[in-house]
mmCIF file of C-alpha atoms in Angstrom:
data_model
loop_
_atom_site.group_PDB
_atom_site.id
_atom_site.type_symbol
_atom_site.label_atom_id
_atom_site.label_comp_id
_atom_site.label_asym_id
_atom_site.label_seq_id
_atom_site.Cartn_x
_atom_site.Cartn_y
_atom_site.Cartn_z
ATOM 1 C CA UNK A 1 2.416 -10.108 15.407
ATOM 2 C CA UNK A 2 2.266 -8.918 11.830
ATOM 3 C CA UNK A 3 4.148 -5.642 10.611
ATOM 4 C CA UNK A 4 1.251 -5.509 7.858
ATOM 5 C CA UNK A 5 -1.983 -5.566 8.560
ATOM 6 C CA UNK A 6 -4.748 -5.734 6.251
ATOM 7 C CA UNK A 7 -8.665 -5.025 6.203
ATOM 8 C CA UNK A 8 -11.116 -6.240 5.983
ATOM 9 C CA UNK A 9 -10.437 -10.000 5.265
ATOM 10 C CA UNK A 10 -12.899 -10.534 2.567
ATOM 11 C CA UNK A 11 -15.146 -7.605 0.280
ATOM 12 C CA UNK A 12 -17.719 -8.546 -2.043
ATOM 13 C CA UNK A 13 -18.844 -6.004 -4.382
ATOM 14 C CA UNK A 14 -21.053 -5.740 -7.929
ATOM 15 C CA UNK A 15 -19.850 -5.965 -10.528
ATOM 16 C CA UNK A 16 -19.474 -2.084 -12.214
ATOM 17 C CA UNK A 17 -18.685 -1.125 -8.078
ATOM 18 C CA UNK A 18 -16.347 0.681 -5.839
ATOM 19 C CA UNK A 19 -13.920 -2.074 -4.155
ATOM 20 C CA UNK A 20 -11.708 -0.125 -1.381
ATOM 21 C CA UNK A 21 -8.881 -2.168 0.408
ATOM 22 C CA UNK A 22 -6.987 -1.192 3.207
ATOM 23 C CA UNK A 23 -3.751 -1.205 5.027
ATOM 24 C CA UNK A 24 -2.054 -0.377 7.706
ATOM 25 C CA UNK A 25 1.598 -0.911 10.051
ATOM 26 C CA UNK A 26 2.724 -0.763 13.234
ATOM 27 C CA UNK A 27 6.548 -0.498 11.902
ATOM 28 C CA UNK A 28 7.421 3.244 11.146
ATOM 29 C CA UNK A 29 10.445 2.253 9.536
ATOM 30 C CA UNK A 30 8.360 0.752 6.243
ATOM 31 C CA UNK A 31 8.749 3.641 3.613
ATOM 32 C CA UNK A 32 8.097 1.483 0.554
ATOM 33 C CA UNK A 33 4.396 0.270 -0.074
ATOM 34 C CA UNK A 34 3.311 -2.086 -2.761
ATOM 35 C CA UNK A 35 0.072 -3.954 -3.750
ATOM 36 C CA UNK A 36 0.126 -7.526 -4.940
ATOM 37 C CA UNK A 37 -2.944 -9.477 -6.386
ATOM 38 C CA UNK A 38 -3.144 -13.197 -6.504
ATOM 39 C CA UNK A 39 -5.532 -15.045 -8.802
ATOM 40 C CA UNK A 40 -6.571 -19.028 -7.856
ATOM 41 C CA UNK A 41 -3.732 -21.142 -8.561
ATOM 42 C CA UNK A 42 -1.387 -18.660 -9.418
ATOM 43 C CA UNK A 43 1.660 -16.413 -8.105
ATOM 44 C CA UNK A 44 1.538 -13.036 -6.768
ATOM 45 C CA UNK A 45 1.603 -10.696 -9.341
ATOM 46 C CA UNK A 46 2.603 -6.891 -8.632
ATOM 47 C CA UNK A 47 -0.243 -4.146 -9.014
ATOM 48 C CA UNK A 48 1.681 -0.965 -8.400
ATOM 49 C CA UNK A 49 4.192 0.427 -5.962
ATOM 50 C CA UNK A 50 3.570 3.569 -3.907
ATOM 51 C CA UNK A 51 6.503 5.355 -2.206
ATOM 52 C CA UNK A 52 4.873 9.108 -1.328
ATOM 53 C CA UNK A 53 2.412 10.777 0.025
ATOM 54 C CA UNK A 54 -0.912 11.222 -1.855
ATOM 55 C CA UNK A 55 -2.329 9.166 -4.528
ATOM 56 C CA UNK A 56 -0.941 7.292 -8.076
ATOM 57 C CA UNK A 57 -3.542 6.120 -10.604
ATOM 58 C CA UNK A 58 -2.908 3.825 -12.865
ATOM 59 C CA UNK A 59 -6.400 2.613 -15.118
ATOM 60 C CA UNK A 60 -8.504 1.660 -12.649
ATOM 61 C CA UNK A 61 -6.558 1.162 -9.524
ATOM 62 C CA UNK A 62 -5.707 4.107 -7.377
ATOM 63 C CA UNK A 63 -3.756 3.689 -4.023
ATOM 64 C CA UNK A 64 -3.576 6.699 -1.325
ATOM 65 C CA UNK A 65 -0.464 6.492 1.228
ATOM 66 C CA UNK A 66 -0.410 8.582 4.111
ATOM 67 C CA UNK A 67 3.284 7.945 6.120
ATOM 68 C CA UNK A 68 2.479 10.020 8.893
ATOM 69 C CA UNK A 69 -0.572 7.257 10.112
ATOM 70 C CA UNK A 70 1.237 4.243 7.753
ATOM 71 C CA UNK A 71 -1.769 3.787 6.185
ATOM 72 C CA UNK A 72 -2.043 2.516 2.817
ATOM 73 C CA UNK A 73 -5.600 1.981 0.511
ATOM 74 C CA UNK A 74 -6.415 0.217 -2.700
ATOM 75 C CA UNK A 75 -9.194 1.454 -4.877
ATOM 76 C CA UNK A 76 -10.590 -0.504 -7.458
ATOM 77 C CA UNK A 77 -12.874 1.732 -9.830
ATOM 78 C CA UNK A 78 -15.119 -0.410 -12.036
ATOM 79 C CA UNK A 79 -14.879 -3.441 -10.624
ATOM 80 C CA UNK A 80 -14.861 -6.589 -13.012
ATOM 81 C CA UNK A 81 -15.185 -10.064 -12.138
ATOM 82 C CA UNK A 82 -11.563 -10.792 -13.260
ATOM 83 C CA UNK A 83 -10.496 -8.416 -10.625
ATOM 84 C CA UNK A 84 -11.923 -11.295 -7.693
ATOM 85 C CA UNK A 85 -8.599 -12.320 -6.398
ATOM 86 C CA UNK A 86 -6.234 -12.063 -3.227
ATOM 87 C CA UNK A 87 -4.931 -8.638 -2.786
ATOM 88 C CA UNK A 88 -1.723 -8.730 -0.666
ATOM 89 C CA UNK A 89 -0.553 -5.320 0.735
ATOM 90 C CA UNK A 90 3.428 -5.246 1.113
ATOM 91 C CA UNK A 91 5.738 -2.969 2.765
ATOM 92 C CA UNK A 92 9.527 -2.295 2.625
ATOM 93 C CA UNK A 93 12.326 -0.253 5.021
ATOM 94 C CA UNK A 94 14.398 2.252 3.433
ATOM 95 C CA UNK A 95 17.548 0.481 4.402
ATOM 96 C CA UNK A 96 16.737 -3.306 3.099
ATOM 97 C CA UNK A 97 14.229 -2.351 0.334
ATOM 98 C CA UNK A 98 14.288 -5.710 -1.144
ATOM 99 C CA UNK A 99 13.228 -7.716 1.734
ATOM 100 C CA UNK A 100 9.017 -7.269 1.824
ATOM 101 C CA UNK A 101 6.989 -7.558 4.791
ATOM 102 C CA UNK A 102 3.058 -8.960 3.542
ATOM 103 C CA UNK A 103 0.190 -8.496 5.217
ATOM 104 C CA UNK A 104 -2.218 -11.822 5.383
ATOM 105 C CA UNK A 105 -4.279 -10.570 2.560
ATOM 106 C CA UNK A 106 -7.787 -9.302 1.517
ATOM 107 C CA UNK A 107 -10.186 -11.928 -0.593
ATOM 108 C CA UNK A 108 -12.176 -9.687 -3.027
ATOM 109 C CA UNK A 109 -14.863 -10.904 -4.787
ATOM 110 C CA UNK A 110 -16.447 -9.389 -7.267
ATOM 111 C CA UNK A 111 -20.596 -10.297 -8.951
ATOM 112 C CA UNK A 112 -21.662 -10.502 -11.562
ATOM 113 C CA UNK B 1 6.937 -10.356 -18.801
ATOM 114 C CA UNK B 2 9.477 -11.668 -16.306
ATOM 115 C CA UNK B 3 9.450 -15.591 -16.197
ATOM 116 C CA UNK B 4 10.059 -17.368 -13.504
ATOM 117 C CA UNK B 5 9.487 -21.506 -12.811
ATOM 118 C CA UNK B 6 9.484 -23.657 -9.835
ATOM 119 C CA UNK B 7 9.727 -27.330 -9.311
ATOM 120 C CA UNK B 8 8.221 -29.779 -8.757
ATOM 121 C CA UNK B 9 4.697 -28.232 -8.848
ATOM 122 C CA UNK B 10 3.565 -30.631 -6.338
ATOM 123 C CA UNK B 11 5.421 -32.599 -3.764
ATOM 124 C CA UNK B 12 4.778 -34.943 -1.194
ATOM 125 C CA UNK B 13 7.602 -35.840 1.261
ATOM 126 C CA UNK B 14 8.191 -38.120 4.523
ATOM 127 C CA UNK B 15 9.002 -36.229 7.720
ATOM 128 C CA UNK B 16 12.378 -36.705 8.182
ATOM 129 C CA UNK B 17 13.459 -36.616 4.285
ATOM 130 C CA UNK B 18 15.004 -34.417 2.490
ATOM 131 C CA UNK B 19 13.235 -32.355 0.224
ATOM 132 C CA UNK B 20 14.948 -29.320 -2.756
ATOM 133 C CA UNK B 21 12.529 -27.124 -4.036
ATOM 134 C CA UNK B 22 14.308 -25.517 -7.730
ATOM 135 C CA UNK B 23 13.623 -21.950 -8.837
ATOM 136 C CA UNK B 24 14.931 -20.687 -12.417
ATOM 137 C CA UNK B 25 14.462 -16.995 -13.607
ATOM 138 C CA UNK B 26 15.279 -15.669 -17.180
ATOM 139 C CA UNK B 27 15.252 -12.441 -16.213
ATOM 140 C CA UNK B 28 19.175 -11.876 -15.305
ATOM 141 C CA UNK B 29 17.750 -10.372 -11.993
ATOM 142 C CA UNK B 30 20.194 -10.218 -9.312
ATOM 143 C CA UNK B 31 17.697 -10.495 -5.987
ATOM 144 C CA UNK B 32 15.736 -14.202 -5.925
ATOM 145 C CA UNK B 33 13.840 -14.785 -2.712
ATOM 146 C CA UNK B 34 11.819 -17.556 -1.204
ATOM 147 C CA UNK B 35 8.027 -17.633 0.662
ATOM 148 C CA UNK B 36 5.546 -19.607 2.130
ATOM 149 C CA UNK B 37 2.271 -19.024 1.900
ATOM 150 C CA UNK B 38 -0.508 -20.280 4.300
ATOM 151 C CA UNK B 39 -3.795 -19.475 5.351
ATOM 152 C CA UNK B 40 -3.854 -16.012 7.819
ATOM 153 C CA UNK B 41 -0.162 -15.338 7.250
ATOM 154 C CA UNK B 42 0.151 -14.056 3.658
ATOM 155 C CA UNK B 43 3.635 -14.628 2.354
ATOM 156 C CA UNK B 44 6.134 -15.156 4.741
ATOM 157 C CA UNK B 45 9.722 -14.494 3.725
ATOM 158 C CA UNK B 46 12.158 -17.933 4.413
ATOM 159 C CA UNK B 47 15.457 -16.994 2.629
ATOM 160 C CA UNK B 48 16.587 -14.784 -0.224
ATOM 161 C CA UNK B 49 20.034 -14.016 -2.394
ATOM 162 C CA UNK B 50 21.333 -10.972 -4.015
ATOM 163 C CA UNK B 51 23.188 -13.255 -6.518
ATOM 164 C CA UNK B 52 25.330 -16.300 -7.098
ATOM 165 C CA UNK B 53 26.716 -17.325 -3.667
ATOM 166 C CA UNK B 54 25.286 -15.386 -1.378
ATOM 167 C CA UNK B 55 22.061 -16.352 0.524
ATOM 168 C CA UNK B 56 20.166 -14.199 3.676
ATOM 169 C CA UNK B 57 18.018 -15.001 6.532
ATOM 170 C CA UNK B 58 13.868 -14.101 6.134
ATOM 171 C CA UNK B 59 11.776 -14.002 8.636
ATOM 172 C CA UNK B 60 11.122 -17.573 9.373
ATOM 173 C CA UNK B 61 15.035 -19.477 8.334
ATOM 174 C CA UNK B 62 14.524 -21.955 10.727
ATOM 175 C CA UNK B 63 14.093 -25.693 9.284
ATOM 176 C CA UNK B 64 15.594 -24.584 5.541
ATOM 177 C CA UNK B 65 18.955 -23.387 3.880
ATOM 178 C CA UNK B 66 19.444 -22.344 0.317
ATOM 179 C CA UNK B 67 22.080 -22.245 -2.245
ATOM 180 C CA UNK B 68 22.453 -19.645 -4.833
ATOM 181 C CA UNK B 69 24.796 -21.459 -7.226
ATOM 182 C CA UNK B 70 24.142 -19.085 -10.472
ATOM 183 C CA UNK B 71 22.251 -15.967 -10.981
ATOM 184 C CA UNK B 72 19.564 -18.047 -12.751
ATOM 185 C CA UNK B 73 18.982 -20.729 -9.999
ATOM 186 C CA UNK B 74 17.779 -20.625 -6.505
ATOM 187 C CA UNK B 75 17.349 -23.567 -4.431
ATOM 188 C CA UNK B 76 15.247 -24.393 -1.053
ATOM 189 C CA UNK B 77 16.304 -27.281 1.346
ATOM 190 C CA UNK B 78 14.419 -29.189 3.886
ATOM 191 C CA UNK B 79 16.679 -31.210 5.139
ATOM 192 C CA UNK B 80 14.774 -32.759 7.594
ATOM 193 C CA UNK B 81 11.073 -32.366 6.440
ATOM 194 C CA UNK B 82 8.738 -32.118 9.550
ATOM 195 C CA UNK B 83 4.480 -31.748 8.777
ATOM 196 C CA UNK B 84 4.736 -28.187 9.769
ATOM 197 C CA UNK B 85 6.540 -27.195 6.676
ATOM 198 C CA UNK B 86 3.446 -28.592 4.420
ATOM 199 C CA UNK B 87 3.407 -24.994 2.698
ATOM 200 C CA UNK B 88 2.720 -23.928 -0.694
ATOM 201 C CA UNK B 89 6.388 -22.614 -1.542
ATOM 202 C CA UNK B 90 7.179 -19.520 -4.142
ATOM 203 C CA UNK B 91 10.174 -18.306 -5.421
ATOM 204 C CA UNK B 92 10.479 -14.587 -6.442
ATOM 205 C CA UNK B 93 13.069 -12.732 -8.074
ATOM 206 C CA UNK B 94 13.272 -8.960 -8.472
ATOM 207 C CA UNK B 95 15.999 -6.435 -10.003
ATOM 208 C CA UNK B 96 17.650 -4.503 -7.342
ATOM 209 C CA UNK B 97 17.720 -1.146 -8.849
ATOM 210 C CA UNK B 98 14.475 1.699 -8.619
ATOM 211 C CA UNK B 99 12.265 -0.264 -6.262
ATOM 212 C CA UNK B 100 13.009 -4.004 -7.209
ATOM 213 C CA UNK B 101 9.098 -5.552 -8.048
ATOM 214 C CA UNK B 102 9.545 -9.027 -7.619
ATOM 215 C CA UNK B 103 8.335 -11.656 -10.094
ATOM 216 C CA UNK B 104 6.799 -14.744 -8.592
ATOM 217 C CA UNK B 105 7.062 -18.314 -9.724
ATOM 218 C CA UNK B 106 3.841 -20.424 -10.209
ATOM 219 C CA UNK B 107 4.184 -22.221 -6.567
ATOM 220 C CA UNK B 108 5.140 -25.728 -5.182
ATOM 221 C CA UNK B 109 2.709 -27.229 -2.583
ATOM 222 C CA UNK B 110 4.366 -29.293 -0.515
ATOM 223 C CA UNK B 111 2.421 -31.935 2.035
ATOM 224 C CA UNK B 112 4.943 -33.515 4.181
ATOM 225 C CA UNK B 113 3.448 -36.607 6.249
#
């Protein structure tokens, strides 16, 4: 079974739209939190890290963690169609931070 | 932007062969690490090195080994290739101080047969 589990599998929004991602583990250990994105044909690239409680903006993307229910969200304000990608949720444990656990992934797609 | 490049791009293989999969970074990052990816799994972590020498267990070691023989490089052996392994492979590397984002390669897909 997968430490990181991710939902829903695929989102299709407008274009100008809310997209809202989500995130979850079974593995209270994980203290770290990061969100990848993954265009066709291409590497993982990181979107931002989260480590504590509450929520960290950066442009358009805001993710909420809440350790107490491991939950983790990605929200995508203004959604463009460059943002339709793979969106890989990741988690760490405080003692082996560099070793990432992935969840299988959420396929956003994004119309024009 | 960190840079980091993987070959070949596209490999097939025999089951039974051997098969290396090369990683180079320029970033002078100590950690390198190496994933699968397939299809309801995400990124599954194989092996991964916190520099020249050393190499750790992932998740799913079984089937591969890797060398570490500079900071820059990071290798991935099949040594016996079976049609389970048909994967598309990427290398990582990430700098082991305040979090350590890791930097992925481009990707090797690999069909063995």
């Amino acid at each position: 079974q997968q430490k990181v589990q991710q939902s829903p599998e695929s989102l299709s929004v407008p274009e100008g739209g809310m997209a809202s991602l989500n995130c979850t583990s079974s593995d209270r250990n994980f203290q770290y939190f990061w969100w990848y994105r993954q265009h066709s044909g291409e590497g993982p690239k990181a979107l931002m890290s989260i480590f504590s409680d509450g929520d960290k903006k950066e442009g358009r993307f805001t993710a909420h963690l809440n350790k107490a229910s491991l939950h983790v969200s990605l929200h995508i304000r203004d959604s463009q169609p460059s943002d339709s990608a793979l969106y890989f949720c990741a988690a760490s444990e405080q003692s082996n931070y560099n070793v990432l656990y992935f969840g299988s992934g959420t396929k956003l797609t994004v119309e024009p | 932007e960190a840079a980091v490049t993987q070959s070949p791009r596209n490999k097939v293989a025999v089951t039974g062969g051997k098969v290396t999969l090369s990683c180079n970074q320029t970033n002078n990052h100590n950690n390198m690490y190496w994933y699968r990816q397939d299809t309801g799994h995400g990124l599954r972590l194989i092996h991964y090195s916190y520099g020249a020498g050393s190499t750790e267990k992932g998740d799913i070691p079984d089937g591969y080994k890797a060398s570490r023989p500079s900071q820059e490089n990071f290798s991935l052996i099949l040594e016996l290739a079976t049609p389970s392994q048909t994967s598309v492979y990427f290398c990582a590397s990430g700098d082991a101080a305040g979090g350590d984002t890791q930097y992925f390669g481009p990707g090797t897909r690999l069909l063995v047969l």
